[in-house]
Coordinates of C-alpha atoms in Angstrom, one line a residue:
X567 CA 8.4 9.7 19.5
X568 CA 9.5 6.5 18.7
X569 CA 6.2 5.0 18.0
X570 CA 5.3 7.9 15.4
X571 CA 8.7 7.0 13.9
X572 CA 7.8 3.5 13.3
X573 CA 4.4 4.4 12.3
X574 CA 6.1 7.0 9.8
X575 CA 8.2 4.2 8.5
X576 CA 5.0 1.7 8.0
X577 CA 2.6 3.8 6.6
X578 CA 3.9 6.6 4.8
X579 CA 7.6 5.1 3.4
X580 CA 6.3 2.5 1.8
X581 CA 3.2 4.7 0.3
X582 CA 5.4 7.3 -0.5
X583 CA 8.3 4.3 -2.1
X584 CA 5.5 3.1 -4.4
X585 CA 4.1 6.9 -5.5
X586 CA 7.7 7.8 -6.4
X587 CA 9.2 4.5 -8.3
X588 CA 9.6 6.2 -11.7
X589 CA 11.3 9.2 -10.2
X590 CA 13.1 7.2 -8.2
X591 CA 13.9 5.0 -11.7
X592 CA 14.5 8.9 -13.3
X593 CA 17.0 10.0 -10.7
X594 CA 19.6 6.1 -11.0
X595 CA 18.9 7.0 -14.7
X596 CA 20.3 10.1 -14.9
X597 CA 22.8 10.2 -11.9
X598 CA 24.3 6.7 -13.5
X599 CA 23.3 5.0 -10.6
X600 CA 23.5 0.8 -10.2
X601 CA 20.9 0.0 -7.4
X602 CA 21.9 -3.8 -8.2
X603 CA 23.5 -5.3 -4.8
X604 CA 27.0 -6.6 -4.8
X605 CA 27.5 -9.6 -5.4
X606 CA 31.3 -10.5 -5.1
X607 CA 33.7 -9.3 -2.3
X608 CA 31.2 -9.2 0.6
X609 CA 32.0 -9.9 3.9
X610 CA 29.2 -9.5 5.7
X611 CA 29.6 -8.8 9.6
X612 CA 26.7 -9.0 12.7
X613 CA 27.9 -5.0 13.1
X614 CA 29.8 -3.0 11.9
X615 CA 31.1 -2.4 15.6
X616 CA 31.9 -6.2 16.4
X617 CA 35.0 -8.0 16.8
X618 CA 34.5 -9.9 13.2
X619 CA 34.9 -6.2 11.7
X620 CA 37.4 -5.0 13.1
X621 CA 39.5 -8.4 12.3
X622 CA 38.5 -8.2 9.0
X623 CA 39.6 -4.1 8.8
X624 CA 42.7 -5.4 10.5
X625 CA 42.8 -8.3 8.3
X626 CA 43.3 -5.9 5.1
X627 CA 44.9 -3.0 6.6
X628 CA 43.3 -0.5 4.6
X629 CA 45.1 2.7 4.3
X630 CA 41.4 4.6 3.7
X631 CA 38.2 3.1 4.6
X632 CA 34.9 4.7 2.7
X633 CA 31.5 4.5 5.1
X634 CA 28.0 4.6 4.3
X635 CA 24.7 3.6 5.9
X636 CA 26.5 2.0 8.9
X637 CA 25.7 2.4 12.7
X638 CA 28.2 4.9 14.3
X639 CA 31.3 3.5 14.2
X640 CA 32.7 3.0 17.6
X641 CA 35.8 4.5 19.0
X642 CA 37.7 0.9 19.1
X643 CA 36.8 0.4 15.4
X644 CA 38.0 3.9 14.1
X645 CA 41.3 3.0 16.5
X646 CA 42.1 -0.4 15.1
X647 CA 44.0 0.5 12.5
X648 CA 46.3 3.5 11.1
X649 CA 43.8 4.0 8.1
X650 CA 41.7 7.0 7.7
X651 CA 37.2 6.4 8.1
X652 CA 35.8 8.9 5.0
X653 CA 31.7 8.9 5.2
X654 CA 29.6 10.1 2.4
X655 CA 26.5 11.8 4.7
X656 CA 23.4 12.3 3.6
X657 CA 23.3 16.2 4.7
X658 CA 25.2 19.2 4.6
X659 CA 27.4 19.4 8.1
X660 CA 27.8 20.5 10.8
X661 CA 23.9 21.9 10.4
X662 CA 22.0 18.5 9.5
X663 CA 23.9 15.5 10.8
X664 CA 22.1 12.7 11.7
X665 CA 19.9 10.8 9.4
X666 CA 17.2 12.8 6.2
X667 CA 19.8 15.7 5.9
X668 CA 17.8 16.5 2.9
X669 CA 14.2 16.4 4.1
X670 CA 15.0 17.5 7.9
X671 CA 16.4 21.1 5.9
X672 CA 13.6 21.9 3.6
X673 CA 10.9 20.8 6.8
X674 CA 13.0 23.3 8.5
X675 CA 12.9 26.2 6.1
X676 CA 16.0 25.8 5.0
X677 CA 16.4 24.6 1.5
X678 CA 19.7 26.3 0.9
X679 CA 21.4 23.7 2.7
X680 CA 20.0 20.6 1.5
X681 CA 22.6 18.5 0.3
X682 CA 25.8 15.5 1.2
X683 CA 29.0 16.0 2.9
X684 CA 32.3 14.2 2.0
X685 CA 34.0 13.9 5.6
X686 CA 36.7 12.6 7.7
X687 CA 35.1 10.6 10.8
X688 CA 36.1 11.4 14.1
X689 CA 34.6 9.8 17.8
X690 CA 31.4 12.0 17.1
X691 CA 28.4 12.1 15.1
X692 CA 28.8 13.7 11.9
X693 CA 31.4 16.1 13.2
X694 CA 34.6 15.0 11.4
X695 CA 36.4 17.8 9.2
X696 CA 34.5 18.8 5.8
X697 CA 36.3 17.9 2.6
X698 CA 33.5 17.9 -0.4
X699 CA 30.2 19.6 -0.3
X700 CA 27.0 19.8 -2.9
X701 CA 23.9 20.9 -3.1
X702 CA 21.3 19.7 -4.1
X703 CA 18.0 20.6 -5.9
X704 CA 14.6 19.2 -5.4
X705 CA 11.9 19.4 -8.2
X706 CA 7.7 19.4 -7.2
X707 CA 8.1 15.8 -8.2
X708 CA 10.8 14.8 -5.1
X709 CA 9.8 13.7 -2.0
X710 CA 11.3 12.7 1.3
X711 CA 12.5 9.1 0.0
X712 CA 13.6 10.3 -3.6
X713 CA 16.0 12.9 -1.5
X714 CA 18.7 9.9 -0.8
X715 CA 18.9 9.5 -4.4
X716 CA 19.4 12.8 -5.5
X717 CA 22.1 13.1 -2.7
X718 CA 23.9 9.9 -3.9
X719 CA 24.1 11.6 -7.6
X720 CA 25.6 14.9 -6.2
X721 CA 27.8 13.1 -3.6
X722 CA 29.5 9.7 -4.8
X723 CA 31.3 12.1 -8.0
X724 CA 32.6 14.7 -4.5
X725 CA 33.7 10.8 -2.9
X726 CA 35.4 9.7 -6.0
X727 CA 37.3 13.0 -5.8
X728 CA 38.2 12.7 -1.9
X729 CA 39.5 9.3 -2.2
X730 CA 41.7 10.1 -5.5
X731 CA 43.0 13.4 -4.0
X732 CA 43.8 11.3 -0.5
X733 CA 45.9 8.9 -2.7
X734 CA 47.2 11.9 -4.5
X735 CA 48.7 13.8 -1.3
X736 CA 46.5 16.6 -2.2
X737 CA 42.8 16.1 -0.3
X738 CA 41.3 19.9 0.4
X739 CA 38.9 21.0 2.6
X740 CA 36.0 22.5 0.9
X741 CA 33.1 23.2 2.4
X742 CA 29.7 24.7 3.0
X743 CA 29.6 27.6 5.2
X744 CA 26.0 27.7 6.9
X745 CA 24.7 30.9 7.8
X746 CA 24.7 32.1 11.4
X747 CA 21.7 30.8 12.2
X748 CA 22.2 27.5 11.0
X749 CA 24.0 26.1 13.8
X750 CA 24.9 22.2 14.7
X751 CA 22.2 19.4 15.5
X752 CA 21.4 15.7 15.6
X753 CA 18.6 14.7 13.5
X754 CA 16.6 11.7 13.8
X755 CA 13.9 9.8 11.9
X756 CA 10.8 11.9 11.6
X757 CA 7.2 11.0 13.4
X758 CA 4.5 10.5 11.0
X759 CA 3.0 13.5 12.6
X760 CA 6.1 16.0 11.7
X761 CA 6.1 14.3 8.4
X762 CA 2.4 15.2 7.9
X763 CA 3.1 18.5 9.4
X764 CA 5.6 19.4 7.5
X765 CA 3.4 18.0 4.2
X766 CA 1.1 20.7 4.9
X767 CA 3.7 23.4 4.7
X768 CA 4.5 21.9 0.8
X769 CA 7.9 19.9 1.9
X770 CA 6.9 16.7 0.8

């Protein structure tokens, strides 16, 4: 498994990275996106789990802490101070949590819950309590690493909200309600040969 994950992420990433660049231009475009890094107030840390971060969180004593991208957050960080962890996921929860929300529900059949999740974390993966949901809606010219972006533009506006309502007293729970047969699970990376598979079947 984890050698067709690899060999997905060194054949058909890049491929699909340089066949996509103008969408993936179309999509910042639109969604008024900045893909320029940040270049003041970074503090960069070995881990997001290490002693150095957790100083550093302690350090400012943030009353709300926004996540993205990170490694799951370790029950020591989220317990080192009183602050509140809110993570913009890239899939609709409790259904898709993991990693490719987006992609892993359209391989699946399932394009009515392709989307991001505003949520509290908690000590699990991508189980904290819903606050913002969105869906989002892939074109013919989308494709597994244009997803991300379309999920940024329908989730960052839902974060916005979440952390102005939090400082507002008035954060609600609004969520996605998957059907039955939806269920809960832990997605990984794909294998190049569930990424081809699924290719075949049009989810691209």
């Amino acid at each position: 498994t984890v050698a067709g994950q690899a060999l997905f992420a060194a054949t058909a990433v890049p491929w699909l990275r340089f066949l996509n660049r103008g969408r993936i231009a179309e999509i910042l475009l639109q969604g008024g996106l900045d893909a320029a890094p940040v270049q003041s107030g970074v503090i960069a840390v070995g881990s997001a789990n290490s002693a150095q971060a957790i100083s550093q969180l302690q350090a400012a004593g943030p009353a709300l802490v926004v996540v993205n991208g990170t490694r799951i957050l370790s029950r020591k960080v989220l317990a080192s101070i009183s602050g509140g962890f809110l993570n913009l996921h890239a899939g609709i929860t409790p259904a898709f949590r993991g990693c490719h929300g987006a992609w892993w529900a359209l391989a699946s059949g399932r394009p009515q819950l392709a989307g991001v999740t505003v949520h509290w974390i908690d000590p699990g993966i991508d189980t904290g309590e819903v606050l913002k949901q969105a869906l989002i809606q892939p074109t013919p010219r989308d494709s597994f690493v244009t997803y991300p972006y379309l999920q940024l533009a329908a989730g960052l506006p839902l974060l916005v909200e979440a952390i102005r309502e939090f400082f507002d007293g008035s954060v609600t729970r609004a969520g996605i309600r998957p059907d039955g047969a939806a269920g809960s699970q832990l997605y990984y990376h794909p294998t190049l040969q569930q990424y081809l598979s699924a290719r075949l079947r049009g989810v691209k």
